[in-house]
Coordinates of C-alpha atoms in Angstrom, one line a residue:
X1 CA -9.8 28.3 21.0
X2 CA -7.1 25.8 21.1
X3 CA -6.2 24.3 24.6
X4 CA -2.8 25.8 25.0
X5 CA -3.4 29.4 23.6
X6 CA -1.8 31.9 25.9
X7 CA 1.1 29.6 26.8
X8 CA 4.6 30.9 25.7
X9 CA 7.3 28.4 25.0
X10 CA 11.0 29.2 24.4
X11 CA 12.5 26.4 22.4
X12 CA 16.3 26.1 22.6
X13 CA 16.1 22.5 21.4
X14 CA 17.7 21.2 18.2
X15 CA 17.2 18.3 15.8
X16 CA 14.1 16.1 16.6
X17 CA 13.3 15.0 20.2
X18 CA 12.9 18.4 21.7
X19 CA 11.4 20.2 18.7
X20 CA 8.9 17.4 18.3
X21 CA 7.6 18.2 21.8
X22 CA 7.4 21.8 20.7
X23 CA 5.5 20.8 17.6
X24 CA 2.8 19.2 19.7
X25 CA 2.6 22.1 22.0
X26 CA 2.4 24.5 19.0
X27 CA -0.3 22.5 17.3
X28 CA -2.4 22.5 20.4
X29 CA -2.2 26.4 20.5
X30 CA 1.0 27.3 22.4
X31 CA 3.1 30.1 21.0
X32 CA 6.5 28.5 20.5
X33 CA 9.5 30.7 19.9
X34 CA 12.6 29.0 18.6
X35 CA 15.8 30.6 19.9
X36 CA 18.3 30.0 17.1
X37 CA 21.8 31.2 16.5
X38 CA 21.9 33.9 13.8
X39 CA 22.4 33.2 10.2
X40 CA 22.6 29.4 10.3
X41 CA 19.8 28.7 12.8
X42 CA 19.6 25.4 14.7
X43 CA 21.7 22.5 13.5
X44 CA 18.5 20.5 12.6
X45 CA 18.0 22.8 9.5
X46 CA 20.8 20.9 7.8
X47 CA 19.9 17.4 8.7
X48 CA 18.2 16.1 5.6
X49 CA 16.2 13.1 4.8
X50 CA 17.0 11.9 1.2
X51 CA 18.9 15.3 0.6
X52 CA 15.5 17.2 0.4
X53 CA 15.7 20.9 1.1
X54 CA 13.1 23.7 0.7
X55 CA 13.6 27.4 1.3
X56 CA 17.1 26.8 2.5
X57 CA 16.3 24.3 5.3
X58 CA 15.9 20.5 5.3
X59 CA 12.5 19.0 4.6
X60 CA 12.5 17.3 8.1
X61 CA 13.1 20.7 9.7
X62 CA 9.9 22.0 8.1
X63 CA 7.9 18.9 9.3
X64 CA 8.7 19.4 12.9
X65 CA 8.8 23.2 13.2
X66 CA 5.5 24.3 11.8
X67 CA 3.4 26.9 13.8
X68 CA 6.6 28.2 15.5
X69 CA 8.4 31.6 15.4
X70 CA 12.2 32.1 15.1
X71 CA 14.2 34.5 17.3
X72 CA 17.9 34.8 16.5
X73 CA 20.2 35.3 19.3
X74 CA 24.0 34.7 20.1
X75 CA 24.0 33.2 23.6
X76 CA 27.7 34.1 24.0
X77 CA 26.8 37.8 23.4
X78 CA 26.0 39.6 26.7
X79 CA 23.4 41.9 25.0
X80 CA 21.7 39.0 23.3
X81 CA 21.8 37.0 26.5
X82 CA 20.2 39.8 28.5
X83 CA 17.3 40.0 26.0
X84 CA 16.9 36.2 26.4
X85 CA 16.6 36.7 30.2
X86 CA 13.9 39.2 29.6
X87 CA 12.0 36.7 27.4
X88 CA 12.4 34.1 30.1
X89 CA 10.8 36.4 32.5
X90 CA 7.6 36.5 30.4
X91 CA 7.4 32.9 29.2
X92 CA 5.8 29.8 30.6
X93 CA 7.9 27.0 29.3
X94 CA 11.5 26.6 28.0
X95 CA 13.1 23.5 26.5
X96 CA 16.6 22.6 25.4
X97 CA 18.8 19.6 24.6
X98 CA 22.3 21.1 25.1
X99 CA 24.9 18.7 26.6
X100 CA 25.0 18.7 30.4
X101 CA 27.0 21.7 31.6
X102 CA 26.3 24.0 28.6
X103 CA 23.4 25.9 30.1
X104 CA 25.3 26.1 33.5
X105 CA 28.2 27.8 31.8
X106 CA 26.0 30.5 30.2
X107 CA 23.8 31.0 33.3
X108 CA 20.6 29.5 31.9
X109 CA 20.5 26.4 34.0
X110 CA 17.3 25.6 35.9
X111 CA 18.3 27.3 39.2
X112 CA 19.2 30.5 37.4
X113 CA 16.1 30.5 35.4
X114 CA 14.0 29.7 38.3
X115 CA 15.4 33.0 40.0
X116 CA 14.3 34.8 36.9
X117 CA 10.9 33.2 36.7
X118 CA 9.7 31.0 39.6
X119 CA 6.7 29.7 37.5
X120 CA 8.8 28.5 34.6
X121 CA 8.4 24.9 33.4
X122 CA 11.9 24.0 32.4
X123 CA 12.3 20.9 30.1
X124 CA 15.5 19.2 29.2
X125 CA 16.4 16.5 26.9
X126 CA 19.6 14.4 27.2
X127 CA 20.9 11.4 25.5
X128 CA 21.6 9.2 28.5
X129 CA 20.7 11.2 31.6
X130 CA 23.0 13.7 33.5
X131 CA 25.3 11.2 35.2
X132 CA 27.1 7.9 34.3
X133 CA 29.6 6.7 31.9
X134 CA 27.6 7.7 28.7
X135 CA 26.9 11.4 29.6
X136 CA 29.2 12.8 26.8
X137 CA 28.1 10.2 24.3
X138 CA 26.2 11.7 21.3
X139 CA 22.4 11.4 21.8
X140 CA 21.5 10.2 18.4
X141 CA 18.5 8.0 17.5
X142 CA 20.3 5.1 15.8
X143 CA 22.8 4.9 18.6
X144 CA 20.1 4.8 21.3
X145 CA 18.1 2.1 19.4
X146 CA 21.3 0.1 19.3
X147 CA 22.4 0.7 22.9
X148 CA 18.9 0.1 24.3
X149 CA 18.4 -3.4 22.9
X150 CA 15.6 -2.3 20.7
X151 CA 17.4 -3.4 17.5
X152 CA 17.2 -7.1 18.7
X153 CA 13.5 -7.2 18.5
X154 CA 12.8 -6.7 14.9
X155 CA 13.5 -9.0 11.9
X156 CA 14.0 -12.8 11.6
X157 CA 15.9 -15.1 14.0
X158 CA 19.2 -15.1 12.2
X159 CA 19.2 -11.6 11.0
X160 CA 21.7 -9.0 12.2
X161 CA 20.4 -6.4 14.6
X162 CA 17.7 -4.4 12.8
X163 CA 17.0 -0.8 13.8
X164 CA 13.5 0.7 13.0
X165 CA 13.6 2.9 9.8
X166 CA 12.2 6.0 11.5
X167 CA 13.4 8.3 14.3
X168 CA 11.5 6.4 16.9
X169 CA 13.7 7.1 19.9
X170 CA 13.5 10.9 19.1
X171 CA 9.7 10.9 18.7
X172 CA 8.8 8.9 21.9
X173 CA 11.2 11.2 23.8
X174 CA 9.5 14.3 22.5
X175 CA 6.2 12.8 23.4
X176 CA 7.3 12.1 26.9
X177 CA 8.7 15.6 27.2
X178 CA 5.3 17.0 26.0
X179 CA 3.5 14.8 28.7
X180 CA 5.8 16.1 31.4
X181 CA 5.3 19.8 30.4
X182 CA 1.5 19.5 30.3
X183 CA 1.5 17.8 33.7
X184 CA 3.7 20.5 35.1
X185 CA 1.4 23.2 33.7
X186 CA -1.4 21.6 35.5
X187 CA 0.6 21.4 38.7
X188 CA 1.4 25.1 38.3
X189 CA -2.3 26.0 38.4
X190 CA -2.5 24.3 41.8
X191 CA 0.8 25.4 43.4
X192 CA 1.7 28.6 41.4
X193 CA 5.2 27.1 41.1
X194 CA 7.2 26.0 38.0
X195 CA 8.9 22.6 37.6
X196 CA 12.0 20.9 36.0
X197 CA 11.0 18.2 33.5
X198 CA 13.8 15.8 32.5
X199 CA 13.8 13.1 29.8
X200 CA 16.3 11.2 28.0
X201 CA 16.5 9.3 24.7
X202 CA 17.8 6.1 26.5
X203 CA 15.1 6.2 29.2
X204 CA 12.2 6.8 26.8
X205 CA 13.5 4.0 24.4
X206 CA 13.7 1.7 27.3
X207 CA 10.1 2.7 28.4
X208 CA 9.0 2.0 24.8
X209 CA 10.1 -1.6 25.4
X210 CA 8.4 -1.9 28.9
X211 CA 6.5 -5.1 27.9
X212 CA 9.4 -6.9 26.6
X213 CA 11.9 -5.8 29.2
X214 CA 9.4 -6.7 31.9
X215 CA 9.0 -10.1 30.3
X216 CA 12.7 -10.6 30.3
X217 CA 13.1 -9.5 33.9
X218 CA 10.3 -11.9 35.1
X219 CA 11.3 -14.9 32.8
X220 CA 14.6 -15.7 34.3
X221 CA 16.5 -13.3 32.0
X222 CA 15.7 -15.4 29.1
X223 CA 17.0 -13.8 25.8
X224 CA 14.1 -12.7 23.5
X225 CA 14.2 -15.1 20.5
X226 CA 12.9 -13.9 17.1
X227 CA 10.9 -16.3 15.0
X228 CA 12.8 -18.0 12.0
X229 CA 10.7 -15.8 9.6
X230 CA 7.8 -13.3 9.7
X231 CA 7.1 -12.8 13.3
X232 CA 6.4 -9.3 14.6
X233 CA 7.1 -9.8 18.3
X234 CA 9.8 -11.8 19.9
X235 CA 7.7 -12.9 22.8
X236 CA 4.3 -13.7 21.2
X237 CA 3.2 -17.1 20.0
X238 CA 2.0 -18.3 16.6
X239 CA 0.2 -17.2 14.6
X240 CA 1.4 -13.6 15.3
X241 CA 3.2 -12.4 12.3
X242 CA 3.1 -11.7 8.6
X243 CA 2.6 -14.3 5.8
X244 CA 3.0 -14.2 2.1
X245 CA -0.1 -14.9 0.1
X246 CA -0.5 -15.6 -3.7
X247 CA -0.6 -11.8 -4.4
X248 CA 0.9 -10.1 -1.4
X249 CA 1.0 -10.5 2.4
X250 CA -1.5 -10.9 5.3
X251 CA -0.9 -10.0 8.9
X252 CA -2.3 -12.3 11.7
X253 CA -2.4 -11.0 15.2
X254 CA -2.9 -12.9 18.5
X255 CA -5.8 -15.4 18.9
X256 CA -6.7 -19.0 19.2
X257 CA -4.8 -21.2 16.9
X258 CA -7.3 -23.9 17.2
X259 CA -10.2 -21.6 16.1
X260 CA -8.0 -20.2 13.3
X261 CA -7.4 -23.7 12.1
X262 CA -11.0 -24.5 12.1
X263 CA -12.0 -21.4 10.1
X264 CA -9.2 -21.9 7.6
X265 CA -9.9 -25.7 7.4
X266 CA -6.2 -26.2 7.9
X267 CA -6.2 -29.7 9.4
X268 CA -2.5 -29.6 10.2
X269 CA -3.1 -27.0 13.0
X270 CA -5.4 -29.4 14.9
X271 CA -2.1 -31.1 16.1
X272 CA -1.4 -28.1 18.3
X273 CA -4.2 -28.1 20.8
X274 CA -2.0 -27.2 23.8
X275 CA -1.5 -23.5 23.9
X276 CA 2.1 -23.9 25.3
X277 CA 3.0 -25.5 21.9
X278 CA 2.1 -22.3 20.2
X279 CA 5.1 -20.8 21.9
X280 CA 7.6 -23.7 21.9
X281 CA 6.7 -24.7 18.4
X282 CA 6.0 -21.3 17.0
X283 CA 8.4 -21.8 13.9
X284 CA 6.9 -25.0 12.7
X285 CA 3.3 -23.7 13.1
X286 CA 4.3 -20.6 11.1
X287 CA 5.8 -22.8 8.5
X288 CA 2.5 -24.6 8.2
X289 CA 0.6 -21.4 7.9
X290 CA 3.1 -20.0 5.2
X291 CA 2.6 -23.1 3.1
X292 CA -1.1 -22.9 3.4
X293 CA -1.8 -19.1 3.1
X294 CA 0.3 -18.7 -0.1
X295 CA -2.4 -20.6 -1.9
X296 CA -4.9 -17.8 -2.1
X297 CA -4.9 -14.0 -2.7
X298 CA -4.9 -11.7 0.4
X299 CA -8.4 -10.5 -0.1
X300 CA -9.9 -14.0 -0.3
X301 CA -8.3 -14.8 3.1
X302 CA -9.6 -11.5 4.6
X303 CA -13.1 -12.4 3.3
X304 CA -12.9 -15.7 5.2
X305 CA -11.3 -14.5 8.4
X306 CA -12.7 -11.0 9.0
X307 CA -16.3 -12.0 9.3
X308 CA -15.3 -14.6 11.9
X309 CA -13.6 -11.9 14.0
X310 CA -10.0 -13.0 13.4
X311 CA -7.6 -10.1 13.9
X312 CA -6.0 -9.7 10.5
X313 CA -5.1 -7.2 7.9
X314 CA -3.7 -6.6 4.5
X315 CA -0.1 -5.2 4.3
X316 CA 0.1 -1.8 2.7
X317 CA 2.8 0.2 1.2
X318 CA 2.6 4.1 1.2
X319 CA 1.2 4.2 -2.4
X320 CA -1.7 1.9 -1.6
X321 CA -2.3 3.4 1.9
X322 CA -2.4 7.0 0.9
X323 CA -4.8 6.3 -2.0
X324 CA -7.2 4.2 0.1
X325 CA -10.5 5.6 1.3
X326 CA -9.7 4.4 4.8
X327 CA -6.8 6.9 4.8
X328 CA -8.5 9.6 3.0
X329 CA -11.5 9.8 5.4
X330 CA -9.0 10.7 8.1
X331 CA -8.0 14.0 6.4
X332 CA -4.4 13.6 7.6
X333 CA -2.8 15.6 4.7
X334 CA -2.1 19.2 4.9
X335 CA 0.0 21.7 2.7
X336 CA 2.0 24.6 4.0
X337 CA 3.2 27.3 1.6
X338 CA 6.7 28.8 2.3
X339 CA 7.8 32.3 1.9
X340 CA 9.7 31.0 -1.1
X341 CA 6.5 29.9 -2.8
X342 CA 7.5 26.3 -2.3
X343 CA 5.1 23.9 -0.6
X344 CA 5.5 21.4 2.1
X345 CA 3.1 18.5 1.8
X346 CA 2.9 16.8 5.2
X347 CA 0.6 15.4 7.9
X348 CA -1.6 17.2 10.4
X349 CA -1.6 16.8 14.2
X350 CA -3.1 13.5 15.1
X351 CA -5.1 14.9 18.0
X352 CA -8.7 16.0 17.7
X353 CA -10.2 18.4 20.3
X354 CA -14.0 18.7 20.6
X355 CA -14.3 16.6 17.4
X356 CA -12.2 19.1 15.5
X357 CA -9.1 18.2 13.6
X358 CA -6.0 20.4 14.2
X359 CA -4.3 21.8 11.1
X360 CA -1.2 24.1 11.1
X361 CA -1.8 27.7 10.1
X362 CA 1.7 28.6 9.3
X363 CA 5.0 26.9 8.0
X364 CA 8.3 26.6 9.8
X365 CA 10.0 30.0 10.1
X366 CA 13.2 31.2 8.5
X367 CA 16.0 31.9 10.8
X368 CA 15.3 35.1 12.9
X369 CA 12.1 35.7 10.9
X370 CA 10.3 37.1 13.9
X371 CA 13.3 38.7 15.9
X372 CA 12.4 42.3 15.3
X373 CA 8.7 41.8 15.9
X374 CA 9.4 39.9 19.2
X375 CA 11.9 42.5 20.3
X376 CA 9.3 45.3 19.9
X377 CA 6.5 43.3 21.5
X378 CA 8.6 42.4 24.7
X379 CA 10.3 45.7 24.7
X380 CA 13.8 44.0 24.4

């Protein structure tokens, strides 16, 4: 039995942040019913990565909506809306990411829902909160990465702002929403009352940066300075970063520069005995390491450093990673067959419960695939 079996979630959310929270709840056993508009479904069905579509919906939709059901309803239609209210009366959780004011207009805001079901856990996702000058601005991952300062942490010193090449704001927001929902479910066991859980893309992306923003606030508001080349953290000292070797790259994490120099037999590093210099002279130290590490292959350096406990690693691309035994032993892959006969090759839930991996048992639904069955089950 999965931990959340018996919990019913109504997901009005679209795109990535809200649905990724639903993905985690569904993987953990919750029954997640997507409430979608008839025919076209939620807008995320048409947001494609690399223009890849399967069974009429984008590949990314299939990755984030496995293990869910689809109930088609026109929220502007009074009859459909009445059926939704009946579903709300029987559910445990509902989520949405409509703009502030939309749910109030159709009578499904928290207070109205609470009147229908006092035990409801009501989860909302916004872009920038519910008040302030950015309320009506689109809550989109790239925009939030840019507005939160996150784009100034990656890349080299003289690079333009560099966003991360994944929907990181969406995913961390969905994670926070799932955390809030799970905590509220526990609270309900104690109080027999529901709760309103609110998250925003901006707040979650700021929280993702808590270590660097805390450093900024406690360091006289000194702007984070990226290294000239190869560093992976604007506030960490040398040797932290990535370096080219004779046949690839090697990553070096934090540690004693003195000990690293001794193990490598790099005599030039002996000039930097004061740990303060590892910060103030980071670029020239990294230049020394670059000139030194390029002389041998990555594996040669790993064979020297790893036995000595130095935190280091090879740098993999997807082809090397996915064919490596270190990846294969995790059993992260899973394949889901669609109604069309097409197949989605994706990753499983990363959580293990009682030492058991969690795999999906059904693919993402077609629009309204379960409407008739849900109507019959709930007597709608």
